[in-house]
């Protein structure tokens, strides 16, 4: 017998589907329920490598952690990694299968993947007591409904009840919730069980008359009103919000252990991938992380991070256009700390041979590390471990570029020259002892009296965040009613709301 299930949909992208899904997962696992996350199709540049070497969305890896289970490719069978405005790399069951335009994908390829995603969901439901599925964008994207495999398409085929999440902080939540239902076909509407209001600030009693009217208009109840909480946006799918100049990564509110703070500037390169690498830095008391796009913003930074990107050659051009390339070269020459991760490591090298990603052939890098990069068609997907600065380190690699290191000191399969460091390893800064040793090196080089806190555990902080998500659901949602949905499906006899989807 298959386990229960629920699809968490949203009125918009960034309505809170990922964190609500994680919160429901953590609440369930604390009740002794064996639960798994699932997202049929994810579009994200933030990805993760499972132990079996499969690439999945990082949000699903975070949700698996909320479930206290090991992430697998079954939890995110289709991952789309944008490579430009019109094309994405398609990753199927954890392995890249080619580049495709949006028109080509929605023109037929997506429908052919429905069997694969349904099989993955069926296998999870055969193993777990409950599977909490996350939708994508909005289920009322009527132009894409025919080929949909992640919202109502998966709900219809798997008989899943649907909970629609609306972000009230954006405004217009009642119209968004009502309109989402009213633009669905009668068959789709029959699965929409009700609503969840997210990011509410203020007195809930002032909202209740609107919720009552919404129930009267739609015949569907609201299963909870979640209050606005800072610091819950963990492992986001999309880096666009943080690529804006001056955006500060949310960090622990605690005084620095030493006399100084440490300022970290992250170059907001185009197609930034796995920007979550710097979350571990932001978790350190006294470390201030911000994303920048102007050379003058590097002047007072104690450490500059050039992060991963899905467009290494494009990132190089961007760095040059903005004047950041010259600023990075000056920093390297002056012995001021620079860390390049994955694509950021590649741009710091001597040159890149790229006939795969940009197809631009040989392109000169910034020349601050003795490294030459050749792009291979086969993608490297590994979970390496080792030692650096005398401390154990773990990470994960996701890249087409193969680095030939010609000098410098070895550093996490990359190299170090002076205070310029480069590695393909994502996630290395989550290793607490290594992160502290690295920050001590940075502070010495920068002349800062910064001291890493001796007891910061990134894993423990992540667990605390996930527990906070579980608390939100437990304290502010009708959990008995949610469990009935998961176990028994959508209530029967839900009314149709005109006009419905166009024919």
Tab-separated table of C-alpha atoms in Angstrom:
chain	number	residue	atom	x	y	z
A	1	UNK	CA	0.000	0.000	0.000
A	2	UNK	CA	1.330	3.427	-0.932
A	3	UNK	CA	1.912	6.062	1.712
A	4	UNK	CA	0.044	9.341	1.920
A	5	UNK	CA	0.974	12.468	0.048
A	6	UNK	CA	0.456	16.206	-0.339
A	7	UNK	CA	1.405	18.758	-2.977
A	8	UNK	CA	2.440	22.179	-1.689
A	9	UNK	CA	1.730	24.650	-4.501
A	10	UNK	CA	2.083	28.425	-4.469
A	11	UNK	CA	0.371	31.437	-5.962
A	12	UNK	CA	3.783	32.611	-7.236
A	13	UNK	CA	7.424	31.713	-7.277
A	14	UNK	CA	9.000	32.456	-3.885
A	15	UNK	CA	5.679	32.218	-2.065
A	16	UNK	CA	7.397	29.948	0.438
A	17	UNK	CA	6.782	26.491	-1.025
A	18	UNK	CA	10.274	25.197	-0.247
A	19	UNK	CA	10.308	26.245	3.392
A	20	UNK	CA	6.681	25.183	3.974
A	21	UNK	CA	7.481	21.774	2.492
A	22	UNK	CA	10.545	21.500	4.729
A	23	UNK	CA	8.504	22.621	7.743
A	24	UNK	CA	5.814	20.012	7.133
A	25	UNK	CA	8.525	17.373	6.675
A	26	UNK	CA	10.240	18.287	9.951
A	27	UNK	CA	6.910	18.394	11.828
A	28	UNK	CA	5.990	14.947	10.511
A	29	UNK	CA	9.330	13.325	11.308
A	30	UNK	CA	9.081	14.635	14.867
A	31	UNK	CA	5.748	12.808	15.097
A	32	UNK	CA	7.465	9.554	14.162
A	33	UNK	CA	6.272	9.591	10.538
A	34	UNK	CA	8.681	8.224	7.931
A	35	UNK	CA	8.556	11.013	5.350
A	36	UNK	CA	10.367	12.048	2.162
A	37	UNK	CA	10.340	15.211	-0.003
A	38	UNK	CA	9.686	15.260	-3.737
A	39	UNK	CA	9.860	17.836	-6.503
A	40	UNK	CA	9.218	16.455	-9.964
A	41	UNK	CA	10.924	19.308	-11.792
A	42	UNK	CA	13.099	22.000	-10.354
A	43	UNK	CA	14.691	25.018	-12.056
A	44	UNK	CA	17.680	26.067	-10.006
A	45	UNK	CA	21.369	26.892	-10.112
A	46	UNK	CA	21.708	25.734	-6.507
A	47	UNK	CA	22.321	22.010	-6.647
A	48	UNK	CA	23.801	19.236	-4.531
A	49	UNK	CA	25.482	15.890	-5.123
A	50	UNK	CA	23.985	12.829	-3.444
A	51	UNK	CA	26.127	10.001	-2.111
A	52	UNK	CA	25.473	7.964	-5.256
A	53	UNK	CA	26.806	10.853	-7.386
A	54	UNK	CA	23.482	12.296	-8.601
A	55	UNK	CA	22.843	16.030	-8.966
A	56	UNK	CA	19.587	17.324	-7.459
A	57	UNK	CA	18.203	20.690	-6.375
A	58	UNK	CA	19.737	21.898	-3.142
A	59	UNK	CA	16.283	22.721	-1.783
A	60	UNK	CA	15.369	19.029	-2.006
A	61	UNK	CA	18.612	18.092	-0.233
A	62	UNK	CA	17.637	20.518	2.537
A	63	UNK	CA	14.137	19.014	2.681
A	64	UNK	CA	15.649	15.531	2.934
A	65	UNK	CA	17.647	16.780	5.893
A	66	UNK	CA	14.385	18.042	7.381
A	67	UNK	CA	13.104	14.475	6.977
A	68	UNK	CA	16.331	13.089	8.491
A	69	UNK	CA	16.899	10.904	5.440
A	70	UNK	CA	19.653	10.734	2.837
A	71	UNK	CA	18.788	12.683	-0.355
A	72	UNK	CA	18.487	10.676	-3.583
A	73	UNK	CA	17.767	11.369	-7.247
A	74	UNK	CA	14.221	10.016	-6.736
A	75	UNK	CA	13.411	13.183	-4.776
A	76	UNK	CA	14.137	15.495	-7.737
A	77	UNK	CA	14.125	13.511	-10.998
A	78	UNK	CA	14.253	16.565	-13.298
A	79	UNK	CA	16.528	19.522	-12.644
A	80	UNK	CA	16.784	22.428	-15.100
A	81	UNK	CA	19.909	24.581	-14.799
A	82	UNK	CA	19.574	27.860	-16.728
A	83	UNK	CA	22.513	28.678	-18.958
A	84	UNK	CA	21.044	31.836	-20.442
A	85	UNK	CA	17.728	33.510	-21.042
A	86	UNK	CA	16.502	30.866	-23.485
A	87	UNK	CA	18.144	27.549	-22.643
A	88	UNK	CA	18.814	25.235	-19.717
A	89	UNK	CA	20.807	22.119	-19.053
A	90	UNK	CA	18.425	19.222	-18.417
A	91	UNK	CA	19.546	16.940	-15.581
A	92	UNK	CA	17.561	13.692	-15.524
A	93	UNK	CA	17.836	11.324	-12.570
A	94	UNK	CA	20.932	13.154	-11.445
A	95	UNK	CA	22.858	13.181	-14.755
A	96	UNK	CA	22.952	15.873	-17.473
A	97	UNK	CA	21.293	14.784	-20.717
A	98	UNK	CA	21.764	17.936	-22.802
A	99	UNK	CA	20.864	21.579	-23.329
A	100	UNK	CA	17.355	22.541	-24.388
A	101	UNK	CA	15.426	25.711	-25.116
A	102	UNK	CA	12.284	26.456	-23.134
A	103	UNK	CA	10.236	26.022	-26.315
A	104	UNK	CA	11.803	22.642	-27.005
A	105	UNK	CA	11.304	21.460	-23.444
A	106	UNK	CA	7.664	22.521	-23.182
A	107	UNK	CA	7.073	21.478	-26.777
A	108	UNK	CA	7.210	17.774	-26.028
A	109	UNK	CA	10.182	16.704	-23.928
A	110	UNK	CA	8.474	17.617	-20.668
A	111	UNK	CA	5.428	15.440	-21.367
A	112	UNK	CA	7.670	12.467	-22.127
A	113	UNK	CA	9.209	12.799	-18.676
A	114	UNK	CA	5.866	12.386	-16.904
A	115	UNK	CA	6.262	8.614	-16.702
A	116	UNK	CA	9.691	8.991	-15.110
A	117	UNK	CA	8.554	11.419	-12.429
A	118	UNK	CA	5.428	9.378	-11.621
A	119	UNK	CA	7.570	6.263	-11.253
A	120	UNK	CA	9.900	8.099	-8.840
A	121	UNK	CA	6.964	9.347	-6.791
A	122	UNK	CA	5.419	5.865	-6.745
A	123	UNK	CA	8.681	4.364	-5.491
A	124	UNK	CA	8.938	6.934	-2.714
A	125	UNK	CA	5.314	6.398	-1.682
A	126	UNK	CA	5.962	2.662	-1.582
A	127	UNK	CA	8.822	3.232	0.887
A	128	UNK	CA	7.655	6.105	3.081
A	129	UNK	CA	4.559	6.760	5.190
A	130	UNK	CA	4.160	10.155	3.524
A	131	UNK	CA	5.707	12.087	0.631
A	132	UNK	CA	5.454	15.881	0.703
A	133	UNK	CA	5.707	17.235	-2.830
A	134	UNK	CA	6.627	20.757	-3.809
A	135	UNK	CA	5.195	22.459	-6.873
A	136	UNK	CA	6.941	25.049	-9.048
A	137	UNK	CA	5.881	28.596	-9.835
A	138	UNK	CA	2.080	28.653	-9.866
A	139	UNK	CA	-0.338	25.827	-10.723
A	140	UNK	CA	-2.431	28.409	-12.627
A	141	UNK	CA	0.110	28.968	-15.410
A	142	UNK	CA	-2.551	28.117	-17.971
A	143	UNK	CA	-0.182	28.485	-20.932
A	144	UNK	CA	1.864	25.539	-19.611
A	145	UNK	CA	-0.871	23.308	-18.173
A	146	UNK	CA	-0.940	20.860	-21.102
A	147	UNK	CA	2.663	19.825	-20.494
A	148	UNK	CA	2.763	20.306	-16.715
A	149	UNK	CA	4.496	17.564	-14.731
A	150	UNK	CA	5.215	19.406	-11.476
A	151	UNK	CA	1.970	21.068	-10.336
A	152	UNK	CA	-1.548	19.890	-11.200
A	153	UNK	CA	-0.170	17.431	-13.736
A	154	UNK	CA	1.498	15.410	-10.993
A	155	UNK	CA	-1.402	15.992	-8.571
A	156	UNK	CA	-3.965	14.670	-11.061
A	157	UNK	CA	-1.928	11.630	-12.049
A	158	UNK	CA	-1.022	10.704	-8.471
A	159	UNK	CA	-4.299	11.756	-6.813
A	160	UNK	CA	-2.571	14.222	-4.477
A	161	UNK	CA	-4.442	16.827	-2.425
A	162	UNK	CA	-3.092	20.329	-3.016
A	163	UNK	CA	-2.381	23.062	-0.493
A	164	UNK	CA	-1.901	26.523	-2.069
A	165	UNK	CA	0.541	28.839	-0.282
A	166	UNK	CA	0.207	32.611	-0.611
A	167	UNK	CA	2.767	35.216	0.496
A	168	UNK	CA	0.766	37.933	2.243
A	169	UNK	CA	3.871	40.090	2.651
A	170	UNK	CA	3.692	40.828	-1.090
A	171	UNK	CA	0.098	42.044	-0.856
A	172	UNK	CA	-2.944	40.845	-2.783
A	173	UNK	CA	-2.996	37.429	-1.151
A	174	UNK	CA	-6.799	36.977	-1.262
A	175	UNK	CA	-6.990	37.766	-4.964
A	176	UNK	CA	-4.015	35.474	-5.614
A	177	UNK	CA	-5.507	32.538	-3.716
A	178	UNK	CA	-8.972	32.957	-5.235
A	179	UNK	CA	-7.597	33.536	-8.741
A	180	UNK	CA	-5.336	30.501	-8.571
A	181	UNK	CA	-8.305	28.217	-7.950
A	182	UNK	CA	-10.601	30.010	-10.408
A	183	UNK	CA	-8.158	29.492	-13.298
A	184	UNK	CA	-8.021	25.716	-12.873
A	185	UNK	CA	-10.183	23.146	-14.627
A	186	UNK	CA	-12.960	21.445	-12.623
A	187	UNK	CA	-10.856	18.279	-12.395
A	188	UNK	CA	-7.867	20.232	-11.030
A	189	UNK	CA	-9.995	22.297	-8.667
A	190	UNK	CA	-11.346	19.107	-7.113
A	191	UNK	CA	-7.861	18.440	-5.694
A	192	UNK	CA	-7.244	21.914	-4.247
A	193	UNK	CA	-8.130	21.322	-0.615
A	194	UNK	CA	-7.357	24.755	0.758
A	195	UNK	CA	-4.839	27.465	1.539
A	196	UNK	CA	-1.920	28.415	3.747
A	197	UNK	CA	-1.044	32.076	4.314
A	198	UNK	CA	2.683	32.733	4.663
A	199	UNK	CA	4.746	35.644	6.089
A	200	UNK	CA	1.963	37.379	8.026
A	201	UNK	CA	2.891	40.336	10.229
A	202	UNK	CA	0.498	41.492	12.919
A	203	UNK	CA	-2.685	40.385	14.657
A	204	UNK	CA	-4.221	37.295	13.047
A	205	UNK	CA	-7.682	38.300	14.284
A	206	UNK	CA	-7.609	41.177	11.771
A	207	UNK	CA	-7.097	38.650	8.969
A	208	UNK	CA	-9.833	36.228	10.002
A	209	UNK	CA	-12.792	38.052	8.378
A	210	UNK	CA	-10.984	37.839	5.025
A	211	UNK	CA	-10.247	34.146	5.541
A	212	UNK	CA	-13.924	33.545	6.348
A	213	UNK	CA	-14.965	35.354	3.175
A	214	UNK	CA	-12.434	33.379	1.151
A	215	UNK	CA	-13.922	30.175	2.563
A	216	UNK	CA	-17.389	31.360	1.636
A	217	UNK	CA	-16.310	32.222	-1.907
A	218	UNK	CA	-14.356	29.045	-2.593
A	219	UNK	CA	-15.673	26.425	-0.176
A	220	UNK	CA	-12.055	25.865	0.876
A	221	UNK	CA	-10.598	26.504	4.296
A	222	UNK	CA	-7.265	28.013	5.307
A	223	UNK	CA	-5.090	25.464	7.079
A	224	UNK	CA	-2.849	27.981	8.797
A	225	UNK	CA	-1.379	31.477	8.948
A	226	UNK	CA	2.387	31.408	9.329
A	227	UNK	CA	3.985	34.511	10.866
A	228	UNK	CA	6.857	36.341	9.217
A	229	UNK	CA	10.201	35.109	10.528
A	230	UNK	CA	13.683	36.344	9.633
A	231	UNK	CA	16.392	33.910	8.666
A	232	UNK	CA	14.244	31.087	7.291
A	233	UNK	CA	15.233	31.374	3.619
A	234	UNK	CA	17.655	28.464	3.662
A	235	UNK	CA	18.926	26.887	0.451
A	236	UNK	CA	16.852	28.975	-1.924
A	237	UNK	CA	16.372	27.752	-5.454
A	238	UNK	CA	17.098	31.048	-7.142
A	239	UNK	CA	20.048	33.379	-6.682
A	240	UNK	CA	18.447	36.363	-8.403
A	241	UNK	CA	17.361	38.005	-5.173
A	242	UNK	CA	20.842	37.924	-3.691
A	243	UNK	CA	22.650	38.935	-6.859
A	244	UNK	CA	21.546	42.538	-6.349
A	245	UNK	CA	24.273	44.863	-5.145
A	246	UNK	CA	24.470	45.351	-1.403
A	247	UNK	CA	22.250	42.449	-0.396
A	248	UNK	CA	23.483	41.072	2.908
A	249	UNK	CA	23.310	37.350	3.625
A	250	UNK	CA	21.326	36.759	6.810
A	251	UNK	CA	23.644	35.761	9.615
A	252	UNK	CA	23.682	34.869	13.278
A	253	UNK	CA	23.001	37.915	15.475
A	254	UNK	CA	25.917	37.586	17.886
A	255	UNK	CA	28.859	39.721	18.885
A	256	UNK	CA	32.227	38.799	17.361
A	257	UNK	CA	34.490	36.666	19.529
A	258	UNK	CA	37.429	38.992	18.803
A	259	UNK	CA	37.797	42.755	18.622
A	260	UNK	CA	37.030	43.106	14.896
A	261	UNK	CA	34.428	41.962	12.422
A	262	UNK	CA	35.435	40.352	9.143
A	263	UNK	CA	33.913	41.730	5.931
A	264	UNK	CA	33.288	39.333	3.068
A	265	UNK	CA	32.359	40.572	-0.416
A	266	UNK	CA	30.890	38.040	-2.857
A	267	UNK	CA	31.070	38.969	-6.541
A	268	UNK	CA	27.502	38.686	-7.854
A	269	UNK	CA	28.493	37.041	-11.127
A	270	UNK	CA	25.848	36.193	-13.760
A	271	UNK	CA	24.243	32.745	-13.449
A	272	UNK	CA	25.620	32.484	-9.921
A	273	UNK	CA	25.391	28.894	-8.712
A	274	UNK	CA	25.575	27.434	-5.231
A	275	UNK	CA	25.774	30.829	-3.580
A	276	UNK	CA	24.805	28.888	-0.444
A	277	UNK	CA	28.546	28.185	-0.094
A	278	UNK	CA	28.837	31.467	1.805
A	279	UNK	CA	26.062	30.609	4.280
A	280	UNK	CA	28.650	28.954	6.514
A	281	UNK	CA	30.636	32.207	6.570
A	282	UNK	CA	27.509	34.201	7.398
A	283	UNK	CA	26.839	31.770	10.263
A	284	UNK	CA	30.010	32.906	12.036
A	285	UNK	CA	29.492	35.645	14.644
A	286	UNK	CA	31.285	38.764	13.465
A	287	UNK	CA	31.380	37.827	9.770
A	288	UNK	CA	29.404	40.174	7.498
A	289	UNK	CA	28.639	38.818	4.016
A	290	UNK	CA	27.317	40.917	1.164
A	291	UNK	CA	26.988	40.562	-2.606
A	292	UNK	CA	28.656	43.241	-4.717
A	293	UNK	CA	28.993	44.285	-8.354
A	294	UNK	CA	31.336	47.319	-8.255
A	295	UNK	CA	35.138	47.403	-7.805
A	296	UNK	CA	35.009	50.070	-5.096
A	297	UNK	CA	33.005	47.669	-2.948
A	298	UNK	CA	36.033	45.383	-2.731
A	299	UNK	CA	38.182	48.104	-1.149
A	300	UNK	CA	37.144	47.494	2.472
A	301	UNK	CA	36.565	43.743	2.111
A	302	UNK	CA	38.810	41.452	4.104
A	303	UNK	CA	37.923	38.510	1.870
A	304	UNK	CA	36.527	38.483	-1.659
A	305	UNK	CA	34.731	35.344	-2.841
A	306	UNK	CA	34.272	34.625	-6.538
A	307	UNK	CA	31.467	32.036	-6.416
A	308	UNK	CA	30.377	29.294	-8.762
A	309	UNK	CA	28.582	30.098	-11.991
A	310	UNK	CA	26.844	28.244	-14.803
A	311	UNK	CA	28.535	30.605	-17.256
A	312	UNK	CA	32.266	30.799	-16.529
A	313	UNK	CA	33.222	32.697	-19.707
A	314	UNK	CA	30.264	35.027	-19.313
A	315	UNK	CA	31.324	35.667	-15.692
A	316	UNK	CA	34.838	36.547	-16.902
A	317	UNK	CA	33.425	39.077	-19.345
A	318	UNK	CA	31.202	40.530	-16.622
A	319	UNK	CA	34.143	40.887	-14.225
A	320	UNK	CA	36.101	42.719	-16.909
A	321	UNK	CA	33.204	44.962	-17.949
A	322	UNK	CA	32.615	46.007	-14.340
A	323	UNK	CA	36.253	46.651	-13.500
A	324	UNK	CA	36.183	43.834	-10.960
A	325	UNK	CA	38.786	41.800	-12.867
A	326	UNK	CA	41.447	44.493	-12.388
A	327	UNK	CA	40.442	44.900	-8.736
A	328	UNK	CA	40.848	41.156	-8.184
A	329	UNK	CA	44.282	41.169	-9.826
A	330	UNK	CA	45.374	44.057	-7.604
A	331	UNK	CA	44.146	42.251	-4.507
A	332	UNK	CA	46.070	39.126	-5.477
A	333	UNK	CA	49.250	41.127	-6.131
A	334	UNK	CA	48.901	42.888	-2.763
A	335	UNK	CA	48.424	39.604	-0.897
A	336	UNK	CA	44.833	40.395	0.113
A	337	UNK	CA	42.598	37.311	0.451
A	338	UNK	CA	40.595	36.038	-2.531
A	339	UNK	CA	38.738	32.705	-2.663
A	340	UNK	CA	37.484	31.256	-5.946
A	341	UNK	CA	35.002	28.383	-5.800
A	342	UNK	CA	34.262	26.164	-8.830
A	343	UNK	CA	33.608	28.593	-11.728
A	344	UNK	CA	35.159	31.316	-9.567
A	345	UNK	CA	38.295	29.179	-9.283
A	346	UNK	CA	38.357	28.695	-13.043
A	347	UNK	CA	38.239	32.434	-13.832
A	348	UNK	CA	41.288	33.030	-11.611
A	349	UNK	CA	43.419	30.724	-13.796
A	350	UNK	CA	45.566	31.393	-16.847
A	351	UNK	CA	43.128	30.368	-19.547
A	352	UNK	CA	39.994	28.323	-20.262
A	353	UNK	CA	39.361	26.023	-23.218
A	354	UNK	CA	35.585	25.927	-23.506
A	355	UNK	CA	33.917	24.070	-26.364
A	356	UNK	CA	31.085	22.843	-24.107
A	357	UNK	CA	29.436	25.571	-22.025
A	358	UNK	CA	29.975	28.803	-23.996
A	359	UNK	CA	31.633	27.178	-27.051
A	360	UNK	CA	34.025	30.143	-27.154
A	361	UNK	CA	37.216	28.102	-27.421
A	362	UNK	CA	40.277	29.489	-25.677
A	363	UNK	CA	39.644	32.461	-23.385
A	364	UNK	CA	42.232	34.153	-21.152
A	365	UNK	CA	41.529	34.039	-17.425
A	366	UNK	CA	42.648	36.557	-14.809
A	367	UNK	CA	46.030	34.839	-14.528
A	368	UNK	CA	46.384	34.985	-10.738
A	369	UNK	CA	46.546	31.204	-10.239
A	370	UNK	CA	48.761	28.765	-12.220
A	371	UNK	CA	45.808	26.792	-13.527
A	372	UNK	CA	44.580	25.883	-17.002
A	373	UNK	CA	41.005	24.706	-17.459
A	374	UNK	CA	39.558	22.528	-20.202
A	375	UNK	CA	35.816	21.952	-20.336
A	376	UNK	CA	34.850	18.278	-20.684
A	377	UNK	CA	31.485	17.079	-21.950
A	378	UNK	CA	31.167	14.700	-19.007
A	379	UNK	CA	30.208	16.511	-15.809
A	380	UNK	CA	32.180	15.812	-12.625
A	381	UNK	CA	29.785	14.913	-9.790
A	382	UNK	CA	31.602	13.746	-6.668
A	383	UNK	CA	31.629	14.000	-2.869
A	384	UNK	CA	35.346	14.432	-2.005
A	385	UNK	CA	36.900	14.568	1.437
A	386	UNK	CA	40.412	15.417	2.552
A	387	UNK	CA	42.448	17.766	4.689
A	388	UNK	CA	43.472	21.411	4.415
A	389	UNK	CA	45.147	23.778	6.879
A	390	UNK	CA	45.584	20.766	9.130
A	391	UNK	CA	41.833	20.132	9.419
A	392	UNK	CA	39.433	17.580	7.879
A	393	UNK	CA	37.222	18.861	5.052
A	394	UNK	CA	34.280	17.488	3.082
A	395	UNK	CA	32.618	18.966	0.009
A	396	UNK	CA	30.960	18.210	-3.305
A	397	UNK	CA	31.917	18.942	-6.906
A	398	UNK	CA	29.640	19.908	-9.833
A	399	UNK	CA	31.550	21.090	-12.903
A	400	UNK	CA	32.478	20.496	-16.529
A	401	UNK	CA	35.822	22.279	-16.231
A	402	UNK	CA	38.876	20.082	-15.657
A	403	UNK	CA	41.689	21.995	-13.952
A	404	UNK	CA	45.374	21.371	-14.668
A	405	UNK	CA	47.212	22.811	-11.669
A	406	UNK	CA	50.745	23.873	-12.664
A	407	UNK	CA	52.055	25.297	-9.402
A	408	UNK	CA	51.254	26.898	-6.083
A	409	UNK	CA	50.495	25.062	-2.856
A	410	UNK	CA	47.905	22.266	-3.009
A	411	UNK	CA	44.474	23.297	-1.672
A	412	UNK	CA	41.402	21.038	-1.847
A	413	UNK	CA	42.381	19.637	-5.269
A	414	UNK	CA	42.989	23.208	-6.409
A	415	UNK	CA	45.817	25.500	-5.354
A	416	UNK	CA	46.876	28.497	-3.331
A	417	UNK	CA	49.314	31.264	-4.273
A	418	UNK	CA	49.920	33.712	-1.450
A	419	UNK	CA	46.466	34.704	-0.238
A	420	UNK	CA	44.634	33.684	-3.425
A	421	UNK	CA	42.864	30.352	-3.040
A	422	UNK	CA	41.005	28.262	-5.600
A	423	UNK	CA	39.035	25.016	-5.407
A	424	UNK	CA	36.253	23.147	-7.174
A	425	UNK	CA	34.848	22.011	-3.826
A	426	UNK	CA	31.455	23.400	-2.887
A	427	UNK	CA	30.408	23.119	0.749
A	428	UNK	CA	33.941	22.994	2.158
A	429	UNK	CA	33.249	25.921	4.491
A	430	UNK	CA	30.571	23.859	6.239
A	431	UNK	CA	33.425	21.855	7.828
A	432	UNK	CA	33.683	23.787	11.093
A	433	UNK	CA	37.349	23.271	12.054
A	434	UNK	CA	38.543	24.008	8.505
A	435	UNK	CA	36.343	27.122	8.268
A	436	UNK	CA	37.805	28.469	11.511
A	437	UNK	CA	41.364	27.783	10.354
A	438	UNK	CA	40.662	29.485	7.013
A	439	UNK	CA	39.128	32.555	8.687
A	440	UNK	CA	42.132	32.837	11.006
A	441	UNK	CA	44.394	32.916	7.915
A	442	UNK	CA	42.174	35.550	6.301
A	443	UNK	CA	42.127	37.689	9.462
A	444	UNK	CA	45.935	37.582	9.735
A	445	UNK	CA	46.379	38.555	6.094
A	446	UNK	CA	43.796	41.335	6.413
A	447	UNK	CA	45.294	42.680	9.649
A	448	UNK	CA	42.029	42.194	11.501
A	449	UNK	CA	41.760	41.214	15.159
A	450	UNK	CA	38.983	38.850	14.275
A	451	UNK	CA	38.714	35.551	16.141
A	452	UNK	CA	36.345	32.778	14.955
A	453	UNK	CA	33.956	31.646	17.664
A	454	UNK	CA	35.268	28.333	19.010
A	455	UNK	CA	31.924	26.545	19.129
A	456	UNK	CA	29.992	27.497	15.970
A	457	UNK	CA	28.544	24.341	14.432
A	458	UNK	CA	27.052	24.910	11.006
A	459	UNK	CA	25.279	21.538	11.103
A	460	UNK	CA	23.718	22.387	14.472
A	461	UNK	CA	22.600	25.807	13.203
A	462	UNK	CA	21.025	24.146	10.171
A	463	UNK	CA	19.172	21.732	12.446
A	464	UNK	CA	17.942	24.659	14.543
A	465	UNK	CA	16.631	26.366	11.411
A	466	UNK	CA	14.812	23.222	10.318
A	467	UNK	CA	13.324	22.841	13.778
A	468	UNK	CA	12.117	26.442	13.580
A	469	UNK	CA	10.340	25.547	10.340
A	470	UNK	CA	8.765	22.539	12.026
A	471	UNK	CA	7.709	24.767	14.934
A	472	UNK	CA	5.998	27.177	12.527
A	473	UNK	CA	3.830	24.379	11.167
A	474	UNK	CA	3.156	22.814	14.562
A	475	UNK	CA	2.227	26.113	16.219
A	476	UNK	CA	0.449	27.977	13.418
A	477	UNK	CA	-1.189	25.346	11.185
A	478	UNK	CA	-4.058	22.948	11.843
A	479	UNK	CA	-1.858	19.871	11.955
A	480	UNK	CA	-4.729	17.438	12.570
A	481	UNK	CA	-6.425	18.662	9.392
A	482	UNK	CA	-3.119	18.567	7.495
A	483	UNK	CA	-2.582	14.943	8.484
A	484	UNK	CA	-6.093	14.044	7.321
A	485	UNK	CA	-5.231	15.579	3.937
A	486	UNK	CA	-1.978	13.645	3.707
A	487	UNK	CA	-3.584	10.384	4.756
A	488	UNK	CA	-6.975	10.584	3.025
A	489	UNK	CA	-6.677	13.091	0.178
A	490	UNK	CA	-8.746	16.147	-0.710
A	491	UNK	CA	-12.253	16.431	0.761
A	492	UNK	CA	-15.049	15.338	-1.565
A	493	UNK	CA	-17.619	17.762	-2.922
A	494	UNK	CA	-15.391	20.843	-3.183
A	495	UNK	CA	-17.255	23.415	-5.279
A	496	UNK	CA	-16.185	24.553	-8.745
A	497	UNK	CA	-15.144	28.228	-8.928
A	498	UNK	CA	-15.802	29.846	-12.334
A	499	UNK	CA	-14.520	30.576	-14.882
A	500	UNK	CA	-12.109	27.634	-14.708
A	501	UNK	CA	-9.328	26.981	-17.172
A	502	UNK	CA	-9.880	28.036	-20.803
A	503	UNK	CA	-10.849	25.205	-23.113
